[in-house]
Coordinates of C-alpha atoms in Angstrom, one line a residue:
Chain A
M1335 CA -59.7 -5.1 33.6
S1336 CA -58.5 -2.1 33.1
S1337 CA -60.9 0.7 32.2
R1338 CA -59.4 1.5 28.8
E1339 CA -60.3 -2.0 27.6
Q1340 CA -64.1 -2.0 29.5
A1341 CA -64.5 0.9 27.5
F1342 CA -62.9 -0.5 24.2
I1343 CA -65.5 -3.7 24.9
M1344 CA -68.2 -1.7 25.3
A1345 CA -67.8 0.3 22.3
L1346 CA -67.5 -3.2 20.4
R1347 CA -70.6 -4.1 22.1
Q1348 CA -72.5 -1.0 20.2
I1349 CA -71.2 -2.7 16.6
A1350 CA -71.9 -7.0 17.8
G1351 CA -75.7 -6.1 17.3
D1352 CA -76.3 -9.2 15.4
P1353 CA -77.7 -12.6 17.9
A1354 CA -75.1 -14.6 16.6
A1355 CA -72.4 -12.4 18.6
R1356 CA -74.0 -13.0 22.2
N1357 CA -73.2 -9.8 22.9
L1358 CA -69.7 -10.4 22.5
S1359 CA -70.2 -11.9 26.1
D1360 CA -70.0 -16.2 25.5
D1361 CA -66.9 -17.8 24.6
A1362 CA -67.9 -18.0 21.1
A1363 CA -70.4 -16.6 18.5
I1364 CA -72.9 -19.2 16.9
L1365 CA -73.9 -18.4 13.3
A1366 CA -77.0 -20.3 12.5
R1367 CA -76.9 -22.6 9.9
P1368 CA -75.9 -21.0 6.4
T1369 CA -77.9 -21.7 3.4
G1370 CA -74.3 -22.8 1.5
D1371 CA -70.7 -23.3 1.1
L1372 CA -68.8 -21.2 3.2
V1373 CA -65.7 -18.8 1.8
L1374 CA -63.5 -18.0 5.0
S1375 CA -59.9 -15.9 4.9
H1376 CA -58.0 -14.1 7.7
D1377 CA -56.0 -11.6 6.7
M1378 CA -53.6 -9.1 9.5
I1379 CA -52.5 -5.5 9.5
V1380 CA -49.7 -4.3 11.1
E1381 CA -47.5 -0.9 11.9
N1382 CA -45.2 0.3 9.4
V1383 CA -46.0 -3.2 7.5
H1384 CA -49.3 -3.0 6.2
Y1385 CA -50.4 0.7 7.3
L1386 CA -48.1 4.1 8.5
S1387 CA -47.9 4.8 12.3
N1388 CA -49.6 8.5 11.7
D1389 CA -52.4 6.9 9.2
P1390 CA -55.6 8.1 10.9
P1391 CA -57.1 5.0 13.1
E1392 CA -60.3 5.0 11.5
T1393 CA -58.7 4.5 8.9
V1394 CA -56.5 1.4 9.6
A1395 CA -60.0 -0.4 11.1
Q1396 CA -61.7 0.4 7.1
K1397 CA -58.3 -1.2 6.0
L1398 CA -58.9 -4.2 8.0
V1399 CA -62.1 -4.5 7.0
G1400 CA -61.3 -3.5 3.4
V1401 CA -58.7 -6.4 2.7
N1402 CA -60.5 -9.2 4.0
L1403 CA -63.9 -8.2 2.4
S1404 CA -61.8 -8.5 -0.7
D1405 CA -61.4 -11.8 -0.3
L1406 CA -64.6 -12.6 0.3
A1407 CA -65.1 -10.4 -3.1
A1408 CA -62.7 -12.5 -5.3
K1409 CA -64.9 -15.6 -4.3
G1410 CA -67.9 -14.0 -5.3
A1411 CA -69.4 -14.4 -1.7
K1412 CA -71.6 -12.5 0.2
P1413 CA -70.4 -11.4 3.8
L1414 CA -72.0 -13.7 6.8
G1415 CA -69.4 -12.1 9.6
A1416 CA -66.1 -11.4 11.0
L1417 CA -63.8 -12.1 14.3
M1418 CA -61.0 -9.5 14.7
G1419 CA -58.0 -10.3 16.6
Y1420 CA -57.1 -6.5 18.0
S1421 CA -54.0 -5.7 19.8
L1422 CA -54.9 -1.9 22.2
G1423 CA -53.0 0.8 20.6
I1424 CA -51.8 3.9 21.4
D1425 CA -53.8 5.1 23.6
Y1426 CA -57.4 5.3 24.6
K1427 CA -57.6 8.3 21.6
W1428 CA -56.5 5.7 18.9
D1429 CA -59.0 2.8 20.2
Q1430 CA -61.7 4.7 19.8
A1431 CA -61.7 6.3 17.0
F1432 CA -60.4 2.7 15.3
V1433 CA -64.0 1.6 16.8
K1434 CA -65.6 4.3 15.0
G1435 CA -63.9 3.6 11.3
L1436 CA -64.5 0.0 12.1
A1437 CA -68.3 0.3 12.6
S1438 CA -68.6 2.7 9.7
A1439 CA -66.6 -0.1 7.6
C1440 CA -69.0 -2.8 8.7
H1441 CA -72.1 -0.4 8.4
Q1442 CA -71.3 0.0 4.8
Y1443 CA -70.6 -3.7 3.6
N1444 CA -73.7 -4.8 5.5
L1445 CA -71.1 -7.0 7.7
P1446 CA -71.8 -8.5 11.5
L1447 CA -69.2 -8.4 14.0
L1448 CA -69.5 -11.5 15.9
G1449 CA -66.3 -11.9 18.1
G1450 CA -63.0 -12.0 18.4
D1451 CA -59.9 -11.3 21.2
T1452 CA -58.0 -8.1 22.3
V1453 CA -55.0 -8.2 23.9
A1454 CA -52.7 -5.8 25.8
L1455 CA -49.5 -5.8 24.1
P1456 CA -45.7 -5.3 25.5
R1457 CA -44.1 -1.6 25.1
H1458 CA -42.4 -1.0 22.0
T1459 CA -44.4 -3.5 20.0
A1460 CA -45.9 -3.1 16.8
H1461 CA -50.0 -2.6 16.9
F1462 CA -51.5 -5.3 14.9
S1463 CA -54.7 -6.1 14.1
G1464 CA -56.3 -9.2 12.6
M1465 CA -59.9 -10.6 10.8
T1466 CA -61.2 -13.5 9.5
V1467 CA -64.3 -13.1 7.6
I1468 CA -67.0 -15.3 6.8
G1469 CA -68.8 -15.3 3.3
L1470 CA -71.6 -17.5 1.8
A1471 CA -70.3 -19.0 -1.4
P1472 CA -71.9 -18.4 -4.6
S1473 CA -74.4 -20.9 -5.7
C1474 CA -72.4 -21.8 -8.5
G1475 CA -69.7 -22.2 -6.6
A1476 CA -66.6 -20.0 -5.3
P1477 CA -64.1 -19.5 -8.2
D1478 CA -60.4 -20.9 -7.6
R1479 CA -57.2 -19.1 -8.7
R1480 CA -56.2 -22.1 -10.0
G1481 CA -59.1 -22.4 -12.7
A1482 CA -57.8 -20.2 -15.6
K1483 CA -57.5 -21.6 -19.4
A1484 CA -55.1 -21.4 -22.2
E1485 CA -56.5 -18.2 -24.3
D1486 CA -58.9 -17.2 -21.3
D1487 CA -59.0 -13.1 -21.6
L1488 CA -57.1 -11.9 -18.4
W1489 CA -59.4 -8.8 -16.9
V1490 CA -59.6 -6.6 -13.8
T1491 CA -61.8 -4.3 -12.5
G1492 CA -60.6 -0.8 -12.3
P1493 CA -57.8 1.5 -12.0
I1494 CA -54.0 0.1 -11.2
G1495 CA -51.6 1.7 -9.2
D1496 CA -53.4 4.5 -7.4
A1497 CA -52.6 2.8 -3.9
G1498 CA -49.4 2.8 -4.7
F1499 CA -49.2 6.2 -5.6
G1500 CA -50.6 7.3 -2.7
L1501 CA -48.5 6.0 -0.7
R1502 CA -45.5 7.2 -2.4
I1503 CA -46.9 10.3 -1.5
L1504 CA -47.4 9.8 2.1
N1505 CA -44.3 8.9 2.5
R1506 CA -42.7 12.2 0.6
R1507 CA -41.2 14.5 3.0
K1508 CA -42.7 17.6 1.7
P1509 CA -46.4 18.7 2.2
I1510 CA -49.4 17.3 0.4
D1511 CA -50.3 20.4 -1.6
N1512 CA -52.2 19.0 -4.6
P1513 CA -56.0 18.1 -4.1
L1514 CA -56.0 15.2 -6.1
T1515 CA -53.6 13.7 -3.9
E1516 CA -55.9 12.9 -1.3
I1517 CA -58.2 10.2 -4.1
L1518 CA -54.8 8.7 -4.2
I1519 CA -53.8 8.4 -0.6
Q1520 CA -57.5 7.5 0.2
A1521 CA -57.1 4.1 -2.2
Y1522 CA -54.0 3.1 -0.3
R1523 CA -55.9 4.0 3.1
C1524 CA -59.1 2.2 2.6
P1525 CA -58.9 0.2 -0.2
V1526 CA -62.9 -0.8 -1.2
P1527 CA -63.8 -4.5 -1.9
R1528 CA -65.3 -5.8 -4.6
L1529 CA -68.4 -7.4 -3.6
E1530 CA -70.9 -6.5 -6.0
E1531 CA -68.7 -6.5 -8.8
G1532 CA -67.1 -10.3 -7.9
A1533 CA -70.8 -11.5 -7.0
W1534 CA -71.7 -10.8 -10.5
L1535 CA -68.4 -12.0 -12.6
A1536 CA -68.2 -15.6 -10.5
P1537 CA -71.0 -17.2 -12.8
Y1538 CA -68.5 -16.2 -16.1
V1539 CA -64.7 -16.4 -14.8
H1540 CA -62.5 -19.6 -14.8
A1541 CA -60.5 -18.3 -12.0
M1542 CA -60.4 -15.1 -9.6
A1543 CA -58.7 -13.2 -7.4
D1544 CA -57.9 -10.2 -5.5
I1545 CA -55.0 -7.6 -6.9
S1546 CA -53.2 -7.5 -4.0
D1547 CA -49.8 -7.3 -4.4
G1548 CA -49.8 -6.1 -7.5
L1549 CA -51.2 -6.6 -10.8
L1550 CA -47.9 -8.5 -12.6
I1551 CA -47.8 -10.6 -9.5
D1552 CA -51.2 -11.4 -9.0
A1553 CA -51.4 -12.2 -12.5
K1554 CA -48.6 -14.7 -12.2
R1555 CA -50.4 -16.2 -9.3
I1556 CA -53.2 -17.0 -11.5
A1557 CA -51.0 -18.6 -14.2
E1558 CA -49.0 -20.9 -12.1
A1559 CA -51.4 -21.6 -10.0
S1560 CA -53.6 -22.4 -13.1
N1561 CA -50.4 -24.5 -14.5
L1562 CA -50.4 -21.7 -17.5
G1563 CA -48.5 -18.4 -18.6
V1564 CA -49.8 -15.1 -19.1
K1565 CA -49.5 -12.0 -20.6
V1566 CA -50.1 -8.6 -20.0
N1567 CA -49.9 -5.7 -22.4
L1568 CA -49.5 -2.3 -20.2
D1569 CA -51.5 0.0 -22.8
K1570 CA -54.0 -1.6 -21.7
M1571 CA -53.7 -1.5 -18.0
P1572 CA -56.7 0.8 -16.4
L1573 CA -54.5 4.4 -14.9
S1574 CA -56.9 6.9 -12.4
K1575 CA -56.8 10.3 -14.3
E1576 CA -55.9 11.3 -10.7
A1577 CA -52.8 9.2 -11.1
I1578 CA -52.3 10.9 -15.2
A1579 CA -52.1 14.1 -14.0
Y1580 CA -50.1 13.9 -10.7
F1581 CA -47.5 11.0 -11.9
G1582 CA -47.9 11.4 -16.1
D1583 CA -48.6 8.8 -18.2
S1584 CA -45.6 7.0 -19.1
P1585 CA -44.2 3.4 -19.1
T1586 CA -42.4 3.5 -16.2
T1587 CA -45.6 5.3 -14.3
R1588 CA -47.5 2.4 -15.6
L1589 CA -44.4 -0.3 -14.5
Q1590 CA -45.0 0.9 -11.1
A1591 CA -48.5 0.9 -11.4
A1592 CA -48.4 -2.4 -12.1
T1593 CA -45.8 -3.3 -9.4
A1594 CA -47.6 -1.4 -6.7
G1595 CA -49.7 -4.0 -4.8
D1596 CA -52.7 -2.9 -2.3
D1597 CA -55.2 -2.0 -5.4
Y1598 CA -57.8 -4.6 -4.5
Q1599 CA -59.0 -4.7 -7.9
L1600 CA -60.3 -8.1 -8.8
I1601 CA -58.6 -10.0 -11.7
L1602 CA -59.7 -13.1 -13.5
S1603 CA -59.4 -14.9 -16.5
A1604 CA -62.6 -15.7 -18.2
P1605 CA -62.8 -17.6 -21.7
S1606 CA -63.3 -15.0 -25.3
S1607 CA -66.5 -16.7 -25.3
C1608 CA -67.7 -14.5 -22.6
R1609 CA -65.8 -11.3 -23.9
H1610 CA -69.3 -9.5 -24.9
K1611 CA -71.0 -10.9 -22.1
L1612 CA -68.5 -9.7 -19.7
Q1613 CA -68.9 -6.0 -21.0
H1614 CA -72.7 -5.8 -21.1
L1615 CA -72.8 -7.3 -17.6
A1616 CA -70.1 -4.3 -17.0
D1617 CA -72.3 -1.5 -18.9
E1618 CA -75.6 -2.8 -17.2
K1619 CA -74.6 -3.1 -13.7
N1620 CA -72.2 0.3 -13.8
F1621 CA -68.8 -1.1 -13.1
G1622 CA -65.4 -0.9 -14.6
L1623 CA -63.7 -4.1 -16.3
F1624 CA -60.6 -4.0 -18.5
R1625 CA -59.5 -6.8 -20.3
V1626 CA -55.3 -6.3 -19.9
G1627 CA -53.8 -10.0 -21.5
K1628 CA -54.3 -13.4 -22.2
F1629 CA -53.4 -16.8 -20.7
S1630 CA -51.1 -19.2 -22.6
Q1631 CA -49.5 -22.4 -23.0
E1632 CA -46.6 -20.8 -22.9
K1633 CA -45.7 -20.5 -19.2
G1634 CA -44.1 -17.5 -17.5
L1635 CA -45.0 -13.6 -17.1
S1636 CA -44.7 -11.2 -20.8
L1637 CA -45.1 -7.7 -20.8
Y1638 CA -45.4 -5.5 -23.5
N1639 CA -47.3 -2.4 -24.9
Q1640 CA -47.4 -1.1 -28.1
H1641 CA -44.0 -0.9 -28.9
G1642 CA -43.2 -4.8 -28.6
L1643 CA -41.8 -6.7 -25.5
I1644 CA -40.7 -5.4 -21.6
T1645 CA -38.1 -7.1 -20.2
P1646 CA -40.3 -7.9 -16.9
P1647 CA -38.8 -5.6 -13.2
S1648 CA -37.1 -8.1 -10.9
N1649 CA -39.9 -7.2 -8.2
L1650 CA -43.0 -8.1 -9.9
G1651 CA -45.1 -6.4 -6.4
Y1652 CA -45.1 -6.9 -3.1
E1653 CA -43.9 -10.1 -1.8
H1654 CA -44.4 -11.4 1.9
G1655 CA -45.5 -14.7 3.8
C1656 CA -48.4 -16.8 3.4
N1657 CA -51.2 -14.8 1.1
C1658 CA -53.6 -17.4 1.6
Chain B
M1203 CA -40.7 -13.9 -1.0
S1204 CA -38.0 -14.6 1.3
S1205 CA -36.9 -18.2 1.5
R1206 CA -37.9 -17.9 4.8
E1207 CA -41.5 -17.7 4.2
Q1208 CA -41.2 -19.7 1.8
A1209 CA -39.8 -22.2 3.6
F1210 CA -42.6 -21.9 6.3
I1211 CA -45.9 -21.8 3.8
M1212 CA -44.3 -25.1 2.5
A1213 CA -44.6 -26.3 5.7
L1214 CA -47.6 -25.4 6.5
R1215 CA -49.0 -27.2 3.2
Q1216 CA -48.1 -30.7 4.8
I1217 CA -50.5 -30.3 7.5
A1218 CA -53.4 -28.1 5.1
G1219 CA -54.3 -31.3 3.1
D1220 CA -57.8 -31.0 3.2
P1221 CA -59.4 -30.0 0.2
A1222 CA -60.9 -26.8 1.5
A1223 CA -57.6 -24.9 2.0
R1224 CA -57.4 -25.0 -1.7
N1225 CA -53.1 -26.2 -0.6
L1226 CA -52.7 -22.3 0.7
S1227 CA -52.6 -21.2 -2.7
D1228 CA -55.9 -19.3 -3.2
D1229 CA -57.3 -15.8 -1.5
A1230 CA -59.7 -17.9 0.8
A1231 CA -61.3 -21.8 2.0
I1232 CA -64.0 -23.2 0.8
L1233 CA -65.7 -25.0 3.6
A1234 CA -68.8 -27.4 2.4
R1235 CA -71.9 -26.6 3.6
P1236 CA -72.0 -27.4 7.3
T1237 CA -74.8 -29.6 8.2
G1238 CA -75.9 -27.3 11.3
D1239 CA -75.1 -24.0 13.7
L1240 CA -71.4 -22.8 13.4
V1241 CA -69.5 -22.5 16.5
L1242 CA -66.6 -19.3 16.1
S1243 CA -64.3 -18.0 18.2
H1244 CA -61.1 -16.6 17.4
D1245 CA -57.8 -16.4 20.1
M1246 CA -54.9 -14.8 20.2
I1247 CA -51.1 -15.7 21.5
V1248 CA -48.8 -13.5 22.2
E1249 CA -45.1 -13.7 24.0
N1250 CA -44.8 -12.7 27.3
V1251 CA -48.5 -12.3 28.0
H1252 CA -49.5 -15.9 27.4
Y1253 CA -46.6 -17.7 27.1
L1254 CA -42.8 -17.3 27.9
S1255 CA -39.9 -15.6 25.6
N1256 CA -38.1 -19.2 26.5
D1257 CA -41.2 -21.7 26.1
P1258 CA -40.4 -24.2 23.3
P1259 CA -42.2 -23.2 20.0
E1260 CA -44.0 -26.7 19.3
T1261 CA -45.5 -26.1 22.6
V1262 CA -46.7 -22.5 21.6
A1263 CA -48.1 -23.9 18.8
Q1264 CA -50.1 -26.1 20.9
K1265 CA -51.6 -23.8 23.1
L1266 CA -52.5 -21.6 20.1
V1267 CA -55.0 -24.6 19.5
G1268 CA -55.6 -25.7 23.1
V1269 CA -57.0 -22.5 23.7
N1270 CA -58.7 -22.3 20.6
L1271 CA -60.5 -25.2 20.4
S1272 CA -61.4 -24.7 24.3
D1273 CA -64.1 -22.4 23.4
L1274 CA -65.1 -25.0 21.0
A1275 CA -65.8 -27.9 23.7
A1276 CA -67.2 -24.8 25.9
K1277 CA -70.0 -24.8 23.1
G1278 CA -70.3 -28.7 22.7
A1279 CA -68.6 -28.2 19.0
K1280 CA -67.4 -30.7 16.7
P1281 CA -64.0 -28.8 15.1
L1282 CA -64.5 -28.5 11.4
G1283 CA -61.0 -26.4 10.7
A1284 CA -59.0 -23.6 11.9
L1285 CA -57.2 -20.3 10.0
M1286 CA -54.2 -19.4 11.4
G1287 CA -52.8 -16.2 11.8
Y1288 CA -48.6 -16.0 12.1
S1289 CA -46.1 -13.2 12.8
L1290 CA -42.1 -15.2 11.6
G1291 CA -40.8 -15.7 14.9
I1292 CA -37.2 -15.3 16.1
D1293 CA -35.4 -17.2 13.7
Y1294 CA -35.8 -19.8 10.9
K1295 CA -35.7 -22.6 13.5
W1296 CA -37.8 -21.6 15.8
D1297 CA -40.7 -21.4 12.6
Q1298 CA -40.4 -24.8 11.9
A1299 CA -40.3 -26.3 15.4
F1300 CA -44.0 -23.9 16.1
V1301 CA -45.0 -25.8 12.6
K1302 CA -44.4 -29.2 14.3
G1303 CA -46.0 -28.7 17.1
L1304 CA -49.3 -27.5 14.9
A1305 CA -49.2 -30.1 12.8
S1306 CA -48.9 -32.3 16.5
A1307 CA -51.5 -30.2 17.8
C1308 CA -54.1 -30.6 14.3
H1309 CA -53.4 -34.3 14.0
Q1310 CA -54.1 -35.1 18.0
Y1311 CA -57.3 -33.4 17.7
N1312 CA -58.1 -34.1 14.3
L1313 CA -58.1 -30.1 13.1
P1314 CA -57.7 -29.5 9.5
L1315 CA -55.2 -26.0 8.9
L1316 CA -57.8 -24.4 6.4
G1317 CA -55.7 -20.7 5.6
G1318 CA -54.6 -17.7 7.1
D1319 CA -52.0 -15.1 6.9
T1320 CA -48.6 -15.2 7.2
V1321 CA -46.6 -11.6 8.1
A1322 CA -42.7 -10.7 9.0
L1323 CA -42.5 -8.0 11.9
P1324 CA -40.7 -4.9 12.2
R1325 CA -37.5 -5.4 14.7
H1326 CA -38.4 -5.3 18.3
T1327 CA -42.0 -6.4 17.9
A1328 CA -43.2 -9.1 19.9
H1329 CA -43.8 -12.4 18.4
F1330 CA -47.6 -13.5 18.5
S1331 CA -49.8 -15.4 16.5
G1332 CA -54.0 -16.2 16.6
M1333 CA -56.1 -18.6 15.4
T1334 CA -59.9 -18.6 14.3
V1335 CA -61.3 -22.2 14.7
I1336 CA -65.2 -23.8 13.3
G1337 CA -66.9 -25.9 14.7
L1338 CA -70.0 -27.7 14.1
A1339 CA -72.7 -27.0 17.0
P1340 CA -74.1 -29.8 18.6
S1341 CA -77.6 -30.6 17.7
C1342 CA -79.0 -29.8 21.5
G1343 CA -77.7 -26.3 20.6
A1344 CA -74.9 -24.3 22.0
P1345 CA -74.8 -23.9 25.3
D1346 CA -74.7 -19.8 26.2
R1347 CA -72.5 -18.0 29.3
R1348 CA -76.0 -16.4 30.3
G1349 CA -78.2 -20.0 30.4
A1350 CA -77.5 -20.3 34.6
K1351 CA -80.2 -20.7 36.7
A1352 CA -81.0 -20.1 39.9
E1353 CA -80.2 -23.0 42.3
D1354 CA -78.1 -24.6 39.7
D1355 CA -75.1 -26.9 40.5
L1356 CA -71.5 -25.6 39.4
W1357 CA -69.5 -28.2 38.2
V1358 CA -66.1 -28.1 37.1
T1359 CA -64.3 -31.0 34.8
G1360 CA -61.3 -31.4 36.4
P1361 CA -58.0 -30.1 38.8
I1362 CA -57.9 -26.4 38.9
G1363 CA -54.7 -24.7 39.4
D1364 CA -52.3 -26.4 37.5
A1365 CA -51.3 -24.0 34.8
G1366 CA -51.0 -21.3 37.3
F1367 CA -48.7 -23.3 39.3
G1368 CA -46.6 -24.6 36.4
L1369 CA -46.2 -21.0 36.1
R1370 CA -45.1 -19.9 39.1
I1371 CA -42.0 -23.0 38.9
L1372 CA -41.2 -21.8 35.1
N1373 CA -40.7 -17.9 36.7
R1374 CA -38.3 -19.2 39.7
R1375 CA -35.1 -18.9 39.1
K1376 CA -33.3 -22.1 40.3
P1377 CA -33.5 -24.3 38.6
I1378 CA -36.3 -27.0 37.9
D1379 CA -35.0 -30.6 40.0
N1380 CA -38.7 -32.4 41.1
P1381 CA -40.0 -34.5 38.4
L1382 CA -43.5 -33.4 39.4
T1383 CA -43.1 -29.7 37.9
E1384 CA -43.2 -31.1 34.3
I1385 CA -46.5 -32.0 34.6
L1386 CA -48.0 -28.4 35.8
I1387 CA -45.3 -26.9 33.5
Q1388 CA -47.3 -28.8 30.9
A1389 CA -50.4 -27.5 32.2
Y1390 CA -49.4 -24.1 31.7
R1391 CA -47.7 -24.8 28.2
C1392 CA -50.2 -27.6 27.0
P1393 CA -53.6 -26.9 27.5
V1394 CA -56.0 -29.5 26.8
P1395 CA -59.5 -28.3 25.2
R1396 CA -62.0 -31.0 26.6
L1397 CA -63.9 -31.5 23.3
E1398 CA -65.2 -34.8 23.7
E1399 CA -66.5 -34.0 27.8
G1400 CA -68.0 -30.8 26.3
A1401 CA -70.0 -32.6 23.7
W1402 CA -71.1 -35.3 26.3
L1403 CA -72.2 -32.7 28.6
A1404 CA -73.7 -30.0 26.6
P1405 CA -76.8 -31.7 25.9
Y1406 CA -78.0 -31.5 30.0
V1407 CA -76.3 -28.3 31.2
H1408 CA -77.5 -24.8 31.3
A1409 CA -74.5 -22.8 30.9
M1410 CA -70.7 -23.8 29.9
A1411 CA -67.9 -22.1 29.6
D1412 CA -64.0 -22.7 29.7
I1413 CA -61.8 -21.8 32.4
S1414 CA -59.6 -19.0 30.5
D1415 CA -59.0 -17.0 32.8
G1416 CA -59.5 -18.6 36.9
L1417 CA -62.6 -20.7 38.3
L1418 CA -63.3 -18.2 40.5
I1419 CA -63.5 -14.8 37.7
D1420 CA -65.0 -17.1 35.5
A1421 CA -67.6 -18.4 37.5
K1422 CA -68.5 -14.6 38.4
R1423 CA -69.1 -14.3 34.8
I1424 CA -71.5 -16.7 34.1
A1425 CA -73.3 -15.8 36.9
E1426 CA -73.5 -12.0 36.2
A1427 CA -74.2 -13.2 32.4
S1428 CA -77.2 -15.2 33.8
N1429 CA -78.0 -12.2 36.2
L1430 CA -77.7 -14.4 39.4
G1431 CA -75.2 -14.7 41.9
V1432 CA -72.8 -17.7 42.8
K1433 CA -71.7 -19.4 46.2
V1434 CA -68.1 -21.7 45.9
N1435 CA -67.4 -23.9 48.3
L1436 CA -63.0 -24.1 47.9
D1437 CA -62.6 -27.4 49.6
K1438 CA -65.1 -29.1 46.8
M1439 CA -62.3 -27.6 43.7
P1440 CA -60.4 -30.4 42.9
L1441 CA -56.7 -29.6 43.4
S1442 CA -54.4 -32.8 41.4
K1443 CA -52.2 -35.0 43.3
E1444 CA -49.3 -33.2 41.6
A1445 CA -50.1 -29.7 42.9
I1446 CA -50.7 -30.9 46.6
A1447 CA -47.3 -32.4 46.2
Y1448 CA -45.7 -29.6 45.4
F1449 CA -47.2 -26.5 46.9
G1450 CA -49.2 -28.7 49.5
D1451 CA -53.0 -28.0 50.4
S1452 CA -54.1 -25.4 52.2
P1453 CA -56.6 -22.9 52.4
T1454 CA -53.8 -19.8 50.2
T1455 CA -52.6 -22.8 47.9
R1456 CA -56.3 -23.5 46.7
L1457 CA -57.0 -19.4 46.4
Q1458 CA -54.4 -19.3 44.6
A1459 CA -55.4 -21.9 42.2
A1460 CA -58.8 -20.6 42.3
T1461 CA -57.6 -17.5 40.7
A1462 CA -54.7 -18.7 38.8
G1463 CA -56.2 -19.4 34.7
D1464 CA -55.2 -21.0 32.2
D1465 CA -56.6 -24.4 33.6
Y1466 CA -59.0 -24.8 30.4
Q1467 CA -61.1 -26.9 32.3
L1468 CA -64.9 -27.1 31.6
I1469 CA -67.3 -24.7 33.7
L1470 CA -71.2 -25.3 34.0
S1471 CA -74.3 -25.4 35.5
A1472 CA -77.0 -27.7 35.5
P1473 CA -80.5 -28.5 37.6
S1474 CA -79.7 -30.4 40.5
S1475 CA -81.9 -32.7 39.3
C1476 CA -79.5 -33.8 36.7
R1477 CA -77.2 -34.4 39.2
H1478 CA -77.0 -38.5 39.3
K1479 CA -77.3 -38.1 35.6
L1480 CA -74.2 -36.2 35.1
Q1481 CA -72.3 -38.5 37.7
H1482 CA -72.9 -41.5 35.8
L1483 CA -72.1 -40.0 32.3
A1484 CA -68.9 -39.2 33.9
D1485 CA -68.6 -42.4 35.5
E1486 CA -69.4 -44.2 32.2
K1487 CA -67.1 -41.9 29.9
N1488 CA -64.7 -41.9 32.5
F1489 CA -64.0 -38.2 32.8
G1490 CA -63.5 -35.9 36.0
L1491 CA -66.8 -33.8 37.0
F1492 CA -66.6 -32.2 40.5
R1493 CA -69.5 -30.1 42.0
V1494 CA -68.2 -26.7 43.4
G1495 CA -70.7 -24.8 44.1
K1496 CA -74.2 -23.2 43.5
F1497 CA -76.2 -20.5 41.6
S1498 CA -78.7 -18.0 43.6
Q1499 CA -80.6 -15.4 43.1
E1500 CA -78.2 -13.4 45.4
K1501 CA -76.0 -11.7 43.5
G1502 CA -72.5 -11.2 44.0
L1503 CA -69.8 -14.0 44.3
S1504 CA -69.8 -16.0 47.7
L1505 CA -66.7 -17.9 48.8
Y1506 CA -66.0 -20.5 51.8
N1507 CA -64.7 -23.8 53.2
Q1508 CA -65.6 -25.5 55.7
H1509 CA -64.4 -23.4 58.0
G1510 CA -67.0 -21.0 56.9
L1511 CA -67.1 -17.7 54.5
I1512 CA -63.9 -16.9 52.9
T1513 CA -63.9 -12.7 51.3
P1514 CA -63.1 -13.1 48.0
P1515 CA -59.9 -11.4 47.0
S1516 CA -59.7 -8.6 45.1
N1517 CA -58.1 -10.3 42.4
L1518 CA -60.2 -13.3 41.4
G1519 CA -58.2 -14.3 38.3
Y1520 CA -56.3 -13.6 35.1
E1521 CA -58.6 -9.8 33.6
H1522 CA -57.3 -8.7 30.1
G1523 CA -59.4 -7.5 26.9
C1524 CA -62.2 -8.9 25.5
N1525 CA -62.9 -12.6 26.0
C1526 CA -65.3 -13.5 23.9

């Protein structure tokens, strides 16, 4: 084993202290019998697909953890542990910085690192990593994407579009000179999984998912999976004050935000009879909750604002492989 | 989503019929509360590292399943499900053939496909895939790599070196013209996880692992993890009749076999008081079990044959990243 690989694994062991990890010295991790149903998800991130080559390695690790835990959040689950698949990066310093970011994210979300695999890649191969997260389903059951009912309200838990705006800023050639941009770039690089919100909301929702590919496409996916249609009011969609300050608040900006992806806010359907209960819950727990539309028997996605119906754009969001 | 990605996911859905998979349409899989402890492992395979570019895609899928299930076998676990991370391959036909091999392997080992992720890669990137397997630990507890005791016997469950010999044949320039070679190539391309053997052996062993990187290195890893040394008798190590017929049976061949890796036989330590019980078990269940050495208080790896001690080679096996 190269000294580089050894150093990497030694560093991982520092953050794999849970007995279930068996010190990363066994063929497998052993997790004590869970007290309920399990929620399992696996997401990968690839250089120049899900993050930029010059993103700091610490934030690449935080993104890996964030996007995976976001799937648990969408099912109201409590994280039990993670296994990571990692391809050794550009250089030793890159790997060490990645582990630093991983340690920070695992600590922040109380996520035990249980095991995984590391590979050295042939040259000229894009760097990638994958993570499997295991969570404990809420006692009410894990909400399904397929559970929305006609006349349900459509809600989201926070500002839409920040990550997409952050990516736009990073893709510009001119230097970043506005302090607001840091917040938008952070939204792109370090998505926050809405774990507490997911757990609080799970008992009340008919369907819940996370917005990974864009508000419009993810709303449409819930509708289609539930054999329904959905109406979205773009004016009700929350934008952050940073996005408004930097990009303004126009119908065009709102459409860009609604189709940008990488938000990792939760998107949910709940009966209108729960409307006040949900608003009270959000006030009590101090989290964002914004009613942005409605599900309907009439199929398809309808988009409107104060001026009336809008023709949905041909590209509703980021479309990639199996987002399961 | 490209038609190619859609077709791939549609094909995956055909083999993800377990309700826990939620038709690969949700953010996560939901596994009903397990009846015991869980065994979790994640292994990746990368083109030109773990398999050859011109290996048939069906066998690449079978290898992905085989190497992952082998980790469950080493813990005596029963497979409950798998999540797959997949990078779309060379072309549509390659992906479809991969799914065919995956379906075959999942069916063979009664392994439900529960979820995962698919990514399209930038050009010139090596193809890779990863899998997380979840298994139910045996009621006696999952054997640890760290549990060997001094004076324990060292056992393996079958022929050593076949996969390494198969790879040597594939790496030769001249065409394959010997019918024996097919069996050795098959051992390299489609490793068989010893799930039944692992479950039968688990109650009797002090330590168990699978031989992924070579008999010598994996024996040494058990010894080191258990704070012991190990003596291996190369003459007792089983070679297949195909390997002997093709490569002969010399001390050199035996050393090559013992350091080749990719065997995926089980390697285990058990007290000598269990020797007859284990031999009886192997006879009764009709599986291979070969006593090839002994653990000792004296640290390090000792290698010998009928002529006496042999100096261990500097390279004891395939050394890569985190084999946890």
